[in-house]
Every structure is written in C-alpha cells, then in structure tokens.
GROMACS .gro file of N, CA, C and O in nm:
model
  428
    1UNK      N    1   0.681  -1.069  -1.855
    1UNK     CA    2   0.593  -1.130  -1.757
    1UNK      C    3   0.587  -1.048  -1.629
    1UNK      O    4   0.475  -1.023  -1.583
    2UNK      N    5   0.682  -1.010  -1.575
    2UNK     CA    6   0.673  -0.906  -1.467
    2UNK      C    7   0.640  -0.782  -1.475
    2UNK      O    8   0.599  -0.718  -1.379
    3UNK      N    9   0.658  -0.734  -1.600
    3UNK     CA   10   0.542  -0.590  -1.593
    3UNK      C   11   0.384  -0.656  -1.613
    3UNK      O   12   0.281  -0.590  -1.604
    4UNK      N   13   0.390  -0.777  -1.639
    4UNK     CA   14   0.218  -0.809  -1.697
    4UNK      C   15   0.157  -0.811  -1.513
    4UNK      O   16   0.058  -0.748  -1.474
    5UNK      N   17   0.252  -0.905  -1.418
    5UNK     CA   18   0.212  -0.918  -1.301
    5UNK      C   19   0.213  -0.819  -1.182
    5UNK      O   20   0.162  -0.836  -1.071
    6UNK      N   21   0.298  -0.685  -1.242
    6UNK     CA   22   0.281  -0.559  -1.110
    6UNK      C   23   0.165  -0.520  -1.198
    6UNK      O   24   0.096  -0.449  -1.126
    7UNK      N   25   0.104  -0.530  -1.324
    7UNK     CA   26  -0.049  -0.426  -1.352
    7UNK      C   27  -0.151  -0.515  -1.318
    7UNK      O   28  -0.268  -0.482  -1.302
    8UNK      N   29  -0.112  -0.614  -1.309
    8UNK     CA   30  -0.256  -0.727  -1.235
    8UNK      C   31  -0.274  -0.668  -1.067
    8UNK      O   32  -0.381  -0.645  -1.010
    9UNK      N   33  -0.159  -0.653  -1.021
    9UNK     CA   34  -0.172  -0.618  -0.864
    9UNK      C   35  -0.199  -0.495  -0.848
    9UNK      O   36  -0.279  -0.459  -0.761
   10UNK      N   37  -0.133  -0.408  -0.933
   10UNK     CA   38  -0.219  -0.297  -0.945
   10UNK      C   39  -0.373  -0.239  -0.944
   10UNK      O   40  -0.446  -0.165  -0.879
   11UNK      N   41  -0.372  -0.337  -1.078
   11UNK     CA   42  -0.557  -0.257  -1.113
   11UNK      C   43  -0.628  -0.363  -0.966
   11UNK      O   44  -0.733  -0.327  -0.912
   12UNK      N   45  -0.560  -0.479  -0.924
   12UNK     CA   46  -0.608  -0.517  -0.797
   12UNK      C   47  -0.630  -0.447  -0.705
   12UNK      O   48  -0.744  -0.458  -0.659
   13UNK      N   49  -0.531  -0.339  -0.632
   13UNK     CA   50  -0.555  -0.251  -0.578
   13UNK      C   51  -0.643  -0.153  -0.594
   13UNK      O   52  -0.724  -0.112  -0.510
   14UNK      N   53  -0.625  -0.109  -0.721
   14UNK     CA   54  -0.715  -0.004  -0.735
   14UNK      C   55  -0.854  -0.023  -0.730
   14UNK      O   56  -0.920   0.049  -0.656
   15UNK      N   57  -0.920  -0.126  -0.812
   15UNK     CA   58  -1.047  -0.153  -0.769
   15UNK      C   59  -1.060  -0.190  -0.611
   15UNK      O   60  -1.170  -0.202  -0.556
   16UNK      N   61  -0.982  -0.199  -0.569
   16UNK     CA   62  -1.015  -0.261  -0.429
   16UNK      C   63  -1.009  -0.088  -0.292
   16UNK      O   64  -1.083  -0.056  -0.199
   17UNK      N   65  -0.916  -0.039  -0.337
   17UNK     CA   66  -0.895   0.122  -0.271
   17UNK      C   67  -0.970   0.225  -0.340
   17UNK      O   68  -0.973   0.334  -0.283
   18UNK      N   69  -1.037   0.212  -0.462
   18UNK     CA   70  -1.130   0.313  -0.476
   18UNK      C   71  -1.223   0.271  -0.480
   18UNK      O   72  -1.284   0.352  -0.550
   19UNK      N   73  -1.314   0.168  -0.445
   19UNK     CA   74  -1.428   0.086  -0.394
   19UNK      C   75  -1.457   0.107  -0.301
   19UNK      O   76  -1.572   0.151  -0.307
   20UNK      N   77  -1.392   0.102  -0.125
   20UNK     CA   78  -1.385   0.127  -0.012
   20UNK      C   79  -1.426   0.289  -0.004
   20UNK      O   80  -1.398   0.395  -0.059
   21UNK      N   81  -1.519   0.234   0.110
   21UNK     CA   82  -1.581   0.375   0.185
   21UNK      C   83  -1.504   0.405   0.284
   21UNK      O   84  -1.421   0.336   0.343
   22UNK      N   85  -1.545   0.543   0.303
   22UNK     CA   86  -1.398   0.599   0.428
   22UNK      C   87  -1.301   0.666   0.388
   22UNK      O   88  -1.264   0.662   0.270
   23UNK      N   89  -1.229   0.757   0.501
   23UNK     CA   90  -1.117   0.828   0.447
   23UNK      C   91  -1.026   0.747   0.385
   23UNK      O   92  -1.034   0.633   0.340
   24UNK      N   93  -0.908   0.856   0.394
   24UNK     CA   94  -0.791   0.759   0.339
   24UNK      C   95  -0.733   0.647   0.443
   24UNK      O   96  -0.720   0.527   0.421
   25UNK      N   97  -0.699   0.721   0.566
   25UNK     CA   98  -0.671   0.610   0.648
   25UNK      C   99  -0.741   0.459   0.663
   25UNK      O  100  -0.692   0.348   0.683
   26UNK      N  101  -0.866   0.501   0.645
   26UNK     CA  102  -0.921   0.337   0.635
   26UNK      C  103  -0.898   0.284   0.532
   26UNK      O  104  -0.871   0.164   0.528
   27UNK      N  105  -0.902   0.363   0.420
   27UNK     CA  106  -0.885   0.272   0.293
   27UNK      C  107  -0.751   0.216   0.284
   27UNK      O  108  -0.729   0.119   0.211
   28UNK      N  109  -0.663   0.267   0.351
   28UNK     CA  110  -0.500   0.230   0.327
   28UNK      C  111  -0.513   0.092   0.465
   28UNK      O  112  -0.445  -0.010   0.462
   29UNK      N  113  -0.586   0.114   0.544
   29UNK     CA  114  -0.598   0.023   0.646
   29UNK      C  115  -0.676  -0.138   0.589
   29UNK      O  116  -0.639  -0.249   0.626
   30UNK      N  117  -0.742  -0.120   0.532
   30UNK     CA  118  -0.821  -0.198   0.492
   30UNK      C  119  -0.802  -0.282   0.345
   30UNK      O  120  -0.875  -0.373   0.307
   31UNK      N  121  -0.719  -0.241   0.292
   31UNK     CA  122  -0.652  -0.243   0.183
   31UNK      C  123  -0.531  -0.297   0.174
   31UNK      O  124  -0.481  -0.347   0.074
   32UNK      N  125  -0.476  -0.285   0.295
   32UNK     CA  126  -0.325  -0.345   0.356
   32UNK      C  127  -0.276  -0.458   0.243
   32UNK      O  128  -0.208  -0.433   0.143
   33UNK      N  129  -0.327  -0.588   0.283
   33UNK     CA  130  -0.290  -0.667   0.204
   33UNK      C  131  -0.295  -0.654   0.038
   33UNK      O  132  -0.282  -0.753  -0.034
   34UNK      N  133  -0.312  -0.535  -0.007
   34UNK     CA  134  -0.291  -0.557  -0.154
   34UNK      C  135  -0.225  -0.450  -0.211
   34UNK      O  136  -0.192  -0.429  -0.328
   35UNK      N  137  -0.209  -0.381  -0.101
   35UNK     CA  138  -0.096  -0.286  -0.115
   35UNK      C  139   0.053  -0.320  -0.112
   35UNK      O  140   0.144  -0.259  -0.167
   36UNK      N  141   0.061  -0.472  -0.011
   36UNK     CA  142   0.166  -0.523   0.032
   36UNK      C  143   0.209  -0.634  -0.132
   36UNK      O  144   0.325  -0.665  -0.160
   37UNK      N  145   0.099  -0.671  -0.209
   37UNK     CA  146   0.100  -0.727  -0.298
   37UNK      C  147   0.149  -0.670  -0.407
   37UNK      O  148   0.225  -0.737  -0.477
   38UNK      N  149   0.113  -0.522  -0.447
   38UNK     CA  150   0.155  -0.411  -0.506
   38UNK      C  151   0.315  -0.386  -0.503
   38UNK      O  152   0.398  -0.383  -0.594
   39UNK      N  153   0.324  -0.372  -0.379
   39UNK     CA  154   0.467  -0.352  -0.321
   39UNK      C  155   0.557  -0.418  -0.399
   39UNK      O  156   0.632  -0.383  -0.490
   40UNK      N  157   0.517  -0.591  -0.307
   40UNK     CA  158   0.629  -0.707  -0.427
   40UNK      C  159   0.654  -0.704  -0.533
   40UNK      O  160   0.764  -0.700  -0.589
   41UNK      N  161   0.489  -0.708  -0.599
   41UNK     CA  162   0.517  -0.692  -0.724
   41UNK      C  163   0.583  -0.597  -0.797
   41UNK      O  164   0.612  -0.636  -0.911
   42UNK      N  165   0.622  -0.462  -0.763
   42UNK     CA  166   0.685  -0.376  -0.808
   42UNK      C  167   0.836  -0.414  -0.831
   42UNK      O  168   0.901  -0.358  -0.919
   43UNK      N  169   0.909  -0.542  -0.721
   43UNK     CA  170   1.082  -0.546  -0.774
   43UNK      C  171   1.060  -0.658  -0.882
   43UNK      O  172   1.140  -0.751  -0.893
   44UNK      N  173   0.964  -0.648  -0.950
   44UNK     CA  174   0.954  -0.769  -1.063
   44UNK      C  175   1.031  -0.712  -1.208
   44UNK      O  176   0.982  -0.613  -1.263
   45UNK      N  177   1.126  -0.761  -1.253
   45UNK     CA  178   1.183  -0.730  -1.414
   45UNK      C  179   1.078  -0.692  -1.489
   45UNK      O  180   0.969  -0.742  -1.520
   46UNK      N  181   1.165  -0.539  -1.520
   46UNK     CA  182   1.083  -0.410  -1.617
   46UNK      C  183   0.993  -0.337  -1.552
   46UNK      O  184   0.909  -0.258  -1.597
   47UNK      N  185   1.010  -0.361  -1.474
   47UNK     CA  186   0.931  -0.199  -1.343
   47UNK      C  187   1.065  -0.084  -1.329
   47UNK      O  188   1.185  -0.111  -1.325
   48UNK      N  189   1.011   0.027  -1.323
   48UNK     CA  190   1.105   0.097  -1.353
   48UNK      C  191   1.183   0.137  -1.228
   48UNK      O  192   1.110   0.172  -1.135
   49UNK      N  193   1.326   0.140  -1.201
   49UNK     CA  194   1.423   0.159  -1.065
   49UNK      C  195   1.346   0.262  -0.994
   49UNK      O  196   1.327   0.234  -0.876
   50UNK      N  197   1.298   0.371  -1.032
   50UNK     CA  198   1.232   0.482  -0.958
   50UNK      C  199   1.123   0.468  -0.896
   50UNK      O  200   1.099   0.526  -0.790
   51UNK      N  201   1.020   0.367  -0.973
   51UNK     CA  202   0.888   0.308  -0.946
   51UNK      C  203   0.921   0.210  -0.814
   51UNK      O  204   0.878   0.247  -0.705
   52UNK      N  205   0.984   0.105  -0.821
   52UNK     CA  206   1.041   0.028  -0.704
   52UNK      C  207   1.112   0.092  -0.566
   52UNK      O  208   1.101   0.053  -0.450
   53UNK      N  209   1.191   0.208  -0.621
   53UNK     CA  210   1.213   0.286  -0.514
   53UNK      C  211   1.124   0.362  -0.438
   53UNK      O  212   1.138   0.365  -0.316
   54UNK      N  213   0.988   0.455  -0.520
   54UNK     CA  214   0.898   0.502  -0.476
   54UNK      C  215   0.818   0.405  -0.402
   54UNK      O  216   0.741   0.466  -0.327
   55UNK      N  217   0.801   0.249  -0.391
   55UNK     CA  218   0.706   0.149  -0.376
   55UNK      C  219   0.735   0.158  -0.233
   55UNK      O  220   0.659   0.180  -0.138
   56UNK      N  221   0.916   0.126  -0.240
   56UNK     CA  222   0.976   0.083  -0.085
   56UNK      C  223   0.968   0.180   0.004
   56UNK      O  224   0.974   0.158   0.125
   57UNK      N  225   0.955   0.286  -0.042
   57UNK     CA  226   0.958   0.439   0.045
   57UNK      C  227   0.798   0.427   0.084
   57UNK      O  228   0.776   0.440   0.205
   58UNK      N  229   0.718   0.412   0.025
   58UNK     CA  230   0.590   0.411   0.094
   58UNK      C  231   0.568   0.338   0.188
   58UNK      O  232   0.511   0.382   0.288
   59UNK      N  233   0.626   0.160   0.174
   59UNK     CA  234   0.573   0.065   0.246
   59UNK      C  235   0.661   0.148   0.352
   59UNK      O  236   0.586   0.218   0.421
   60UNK      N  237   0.779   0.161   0.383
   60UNK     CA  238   0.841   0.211   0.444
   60UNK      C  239   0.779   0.303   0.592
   60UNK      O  240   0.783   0.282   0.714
   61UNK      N  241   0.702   0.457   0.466
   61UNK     CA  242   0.670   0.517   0.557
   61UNK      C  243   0.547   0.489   0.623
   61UNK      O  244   0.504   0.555   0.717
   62UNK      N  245   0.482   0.374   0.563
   62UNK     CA  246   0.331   0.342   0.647
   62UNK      C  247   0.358   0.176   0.755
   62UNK      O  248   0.261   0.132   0.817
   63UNK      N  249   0.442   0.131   0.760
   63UNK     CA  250   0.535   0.075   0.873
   63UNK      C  251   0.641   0.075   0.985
   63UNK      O  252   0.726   0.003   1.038
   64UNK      N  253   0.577   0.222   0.990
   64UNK     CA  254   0.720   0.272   1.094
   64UNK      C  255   0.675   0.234   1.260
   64UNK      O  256   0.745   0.284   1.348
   65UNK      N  257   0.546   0.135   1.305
   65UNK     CA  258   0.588   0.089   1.384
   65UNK      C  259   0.578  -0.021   1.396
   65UNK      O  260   0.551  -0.082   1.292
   66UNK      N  261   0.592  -0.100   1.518
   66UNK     CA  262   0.598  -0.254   1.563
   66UNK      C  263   0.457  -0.310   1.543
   66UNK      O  264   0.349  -0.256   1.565
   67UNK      N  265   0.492  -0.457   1.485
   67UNK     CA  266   0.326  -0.520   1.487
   67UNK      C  267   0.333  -0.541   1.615
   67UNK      O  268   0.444  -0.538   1.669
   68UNK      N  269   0.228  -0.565   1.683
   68UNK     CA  270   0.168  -0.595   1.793
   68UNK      C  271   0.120  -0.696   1.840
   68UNK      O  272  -0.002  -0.687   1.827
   69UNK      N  273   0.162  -0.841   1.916
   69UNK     CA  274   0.101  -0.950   1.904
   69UNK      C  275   0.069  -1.015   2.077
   69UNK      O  276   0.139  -1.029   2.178
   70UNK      N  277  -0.047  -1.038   2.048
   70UNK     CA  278  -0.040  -1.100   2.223
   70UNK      C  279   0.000  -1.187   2.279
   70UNK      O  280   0.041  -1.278   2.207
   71UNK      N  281   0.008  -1.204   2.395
   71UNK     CA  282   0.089  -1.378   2.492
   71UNK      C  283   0.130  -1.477   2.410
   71UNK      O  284   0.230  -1.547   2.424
   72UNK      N  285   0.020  -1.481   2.293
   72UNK     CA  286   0.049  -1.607   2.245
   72UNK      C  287   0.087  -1.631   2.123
   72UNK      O  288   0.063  -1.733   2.058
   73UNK      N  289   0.173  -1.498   2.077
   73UNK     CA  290   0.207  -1.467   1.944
   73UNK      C  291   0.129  -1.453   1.757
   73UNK      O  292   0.162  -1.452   1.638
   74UNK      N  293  -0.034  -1.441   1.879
   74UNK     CA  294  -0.102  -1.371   1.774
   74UNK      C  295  -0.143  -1.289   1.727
   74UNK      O  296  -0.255  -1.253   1.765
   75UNK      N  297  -0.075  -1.213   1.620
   75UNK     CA  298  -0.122  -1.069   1.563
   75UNK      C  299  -0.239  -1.022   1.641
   75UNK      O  300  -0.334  -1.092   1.675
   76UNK      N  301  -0.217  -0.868   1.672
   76UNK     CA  302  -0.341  -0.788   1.765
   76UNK      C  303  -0.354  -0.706   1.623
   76UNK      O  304  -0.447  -0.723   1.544
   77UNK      N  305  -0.258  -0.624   1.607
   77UNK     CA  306  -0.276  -0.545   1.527
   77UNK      C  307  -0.142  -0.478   1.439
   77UNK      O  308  -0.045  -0.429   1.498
   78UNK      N  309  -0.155  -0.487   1.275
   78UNK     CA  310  -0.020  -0.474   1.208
   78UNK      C  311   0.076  -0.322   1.233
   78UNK      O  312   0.050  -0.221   1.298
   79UNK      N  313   0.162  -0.350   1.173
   79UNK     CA  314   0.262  -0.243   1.150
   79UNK      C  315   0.150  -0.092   1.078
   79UNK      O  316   0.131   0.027   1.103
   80UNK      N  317   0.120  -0.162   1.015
   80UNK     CA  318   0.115  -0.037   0.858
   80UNK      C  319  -0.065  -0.049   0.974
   80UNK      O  320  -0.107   0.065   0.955
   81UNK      N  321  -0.108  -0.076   1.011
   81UNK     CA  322  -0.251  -0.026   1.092
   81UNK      C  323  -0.221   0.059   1.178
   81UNK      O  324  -0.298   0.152   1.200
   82UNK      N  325  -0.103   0.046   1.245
   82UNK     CA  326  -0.096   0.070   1.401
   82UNK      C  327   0.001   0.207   1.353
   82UNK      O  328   0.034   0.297   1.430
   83UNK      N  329   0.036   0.198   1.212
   83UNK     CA  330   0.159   0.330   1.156
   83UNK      C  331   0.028   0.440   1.144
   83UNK      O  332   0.037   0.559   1.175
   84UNK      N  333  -0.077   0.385   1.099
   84UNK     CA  334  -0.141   0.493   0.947
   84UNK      C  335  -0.274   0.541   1.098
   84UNK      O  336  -0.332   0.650   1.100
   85UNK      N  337  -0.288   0.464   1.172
   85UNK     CA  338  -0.395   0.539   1.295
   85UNK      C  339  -0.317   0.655   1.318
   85UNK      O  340  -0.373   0.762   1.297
   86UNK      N  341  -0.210   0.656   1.353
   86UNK     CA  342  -0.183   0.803   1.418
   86UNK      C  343  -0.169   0.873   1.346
   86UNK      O  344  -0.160   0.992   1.379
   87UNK      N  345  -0.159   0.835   1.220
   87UNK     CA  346  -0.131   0.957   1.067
   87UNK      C  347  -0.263   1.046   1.068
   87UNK      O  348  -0.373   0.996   1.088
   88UNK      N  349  -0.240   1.219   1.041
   88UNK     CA  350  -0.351   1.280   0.950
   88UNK      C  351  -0.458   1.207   0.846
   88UNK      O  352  -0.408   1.107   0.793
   89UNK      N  353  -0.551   1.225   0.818
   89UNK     CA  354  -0.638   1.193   0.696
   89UNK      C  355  -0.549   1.240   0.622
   89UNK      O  356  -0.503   1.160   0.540
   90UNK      N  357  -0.490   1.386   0.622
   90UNK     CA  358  -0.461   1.495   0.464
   90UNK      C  359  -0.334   1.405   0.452
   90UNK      O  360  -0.291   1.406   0.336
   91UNK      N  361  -0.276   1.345   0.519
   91UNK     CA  362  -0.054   1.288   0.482
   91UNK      C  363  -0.104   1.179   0.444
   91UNK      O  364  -0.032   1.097   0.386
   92UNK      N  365  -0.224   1.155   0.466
   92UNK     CA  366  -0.264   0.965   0.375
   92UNK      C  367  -0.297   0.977   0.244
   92UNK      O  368  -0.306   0.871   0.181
   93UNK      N  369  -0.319   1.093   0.177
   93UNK     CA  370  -0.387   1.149   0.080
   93UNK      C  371  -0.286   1.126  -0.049
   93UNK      O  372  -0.329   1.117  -0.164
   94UNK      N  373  -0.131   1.118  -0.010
   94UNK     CA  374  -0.015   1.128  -0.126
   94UNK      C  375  -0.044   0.966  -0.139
   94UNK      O  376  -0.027   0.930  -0.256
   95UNK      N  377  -0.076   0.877  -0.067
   95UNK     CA  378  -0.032   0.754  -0.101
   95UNK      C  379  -0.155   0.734  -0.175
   95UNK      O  380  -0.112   0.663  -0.266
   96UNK      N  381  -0.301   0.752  -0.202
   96UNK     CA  382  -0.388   0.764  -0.265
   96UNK      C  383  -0.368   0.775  -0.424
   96UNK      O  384  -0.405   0.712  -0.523
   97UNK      N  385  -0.263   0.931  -0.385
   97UNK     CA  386  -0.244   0.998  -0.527
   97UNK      C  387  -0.122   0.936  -0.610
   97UNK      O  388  -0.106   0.948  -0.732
   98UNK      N  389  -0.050   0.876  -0.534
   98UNK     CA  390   0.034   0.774  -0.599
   98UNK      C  391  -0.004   0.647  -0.661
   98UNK      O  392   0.059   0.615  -0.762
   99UNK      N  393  -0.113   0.553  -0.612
   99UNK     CA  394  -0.143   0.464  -0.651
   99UNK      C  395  -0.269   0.497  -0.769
   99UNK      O  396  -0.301   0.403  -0.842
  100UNK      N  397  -0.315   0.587  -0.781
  100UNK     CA  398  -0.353   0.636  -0.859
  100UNK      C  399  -0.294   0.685  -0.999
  100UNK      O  400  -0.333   0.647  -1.109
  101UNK      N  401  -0.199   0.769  -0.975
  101UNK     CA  402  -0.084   0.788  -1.082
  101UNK      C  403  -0.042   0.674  -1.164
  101UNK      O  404  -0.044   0.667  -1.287
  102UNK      N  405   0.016   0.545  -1.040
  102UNK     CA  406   0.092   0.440  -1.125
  102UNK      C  407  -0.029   0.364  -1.166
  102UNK      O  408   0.012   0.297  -1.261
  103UNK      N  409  -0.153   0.335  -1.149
  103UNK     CA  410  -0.245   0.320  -1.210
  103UNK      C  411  -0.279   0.313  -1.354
  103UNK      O  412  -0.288   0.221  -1.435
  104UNK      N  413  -0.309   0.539  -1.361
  104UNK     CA  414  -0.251   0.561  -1.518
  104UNK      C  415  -0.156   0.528  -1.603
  104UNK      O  416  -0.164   0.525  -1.726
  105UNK      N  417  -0.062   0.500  -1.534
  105UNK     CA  418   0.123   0.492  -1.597
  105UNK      C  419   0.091   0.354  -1.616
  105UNK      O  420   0.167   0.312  -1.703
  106UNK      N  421   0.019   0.270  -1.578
  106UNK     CA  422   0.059   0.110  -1.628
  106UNK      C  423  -0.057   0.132  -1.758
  106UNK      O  424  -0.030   0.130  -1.879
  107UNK      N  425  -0.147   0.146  -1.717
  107UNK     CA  426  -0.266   0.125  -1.805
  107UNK      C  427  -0.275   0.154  -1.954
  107UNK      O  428  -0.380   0.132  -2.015
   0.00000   0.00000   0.00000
C-alpha cells in the first residue's frame, strides 16, 4: 500500500510540475504543496532508504530559510518560496531532474 501511495503523489506531481509554465524556480514555487506531499509520501513502507534519504535532502535544501509571517501570524511567504527566490534557475534544474527520474523508477 505505501509504494501504491508515494506513485499516486508522484505522477501527482509530475503532471502538476511539467504542466506549469515558467522556469524551474516557479515551477518548484508553485508546485510547493505537492512536492511537500511527495516528500511524506516517500517515508511510506517499501520506498527505498536511499529514495527517502534523497527526498529529505531536497526538502531540506529548498527550506533553508524562515517562513515569514506577519503581526498576526499569517503566512506572508513560505520557507521553500522565500529558499528557491534567491536560488539560480540552472541549481533548480537537479530537483526537476530528480523528480523526473523517480517518476521513471516508479512507473
């Protein structure tokens, strides 16, 4: 059951990040939430230790800063938005080619 539910969130993603117009940064911006869905679903029984490790290292590196919330403790703007603006287009390009990869690999 848990490999059936990381390839549902998967091919979720994927139709949803190679649909989107725009570089990579927007697409990883805009896409957020199903990337974050992707993510979870990856520590699900029978995903492979390397696959889950590669998952956490991404969310990882596209959250390296603080969400942002105003006076009144409502989200301005997320972690992984406010990480991936200051990123290159070309360093957004591996997380593309990764979700792409595990794409093939489930399918």
């Amino acid at each position: 059951m848990g490999e059936d539910y990381y390839k549902e969130k998967l091919i979720s993603l994927f139709k949803r990040i190679f649909i989107e117009t725009g570089d990579a940064r927007s697409r990883i911006i805009n896409c957020e939430d199903k990337i974050f869905n992707a993510q979870l679903a990856s520590n699900a029984e029978g995903i492979p230790v390397e696959v889950r490790t590669r998952w956490e290292e991404i969310w990882n590196e596209l959250n390296l800063k603080e969400d942002w919330y105003d006076n009144e403790g409502r989200l301005i703007q997320s972690s992984l938005n406010a990480t991936v603006k200051n990123k290159r287009n070309k360093s957004m390009e591996k997380y593309l080619l990764f979700f792409l990869e595990e794409f093939f690999r489930v399918i």
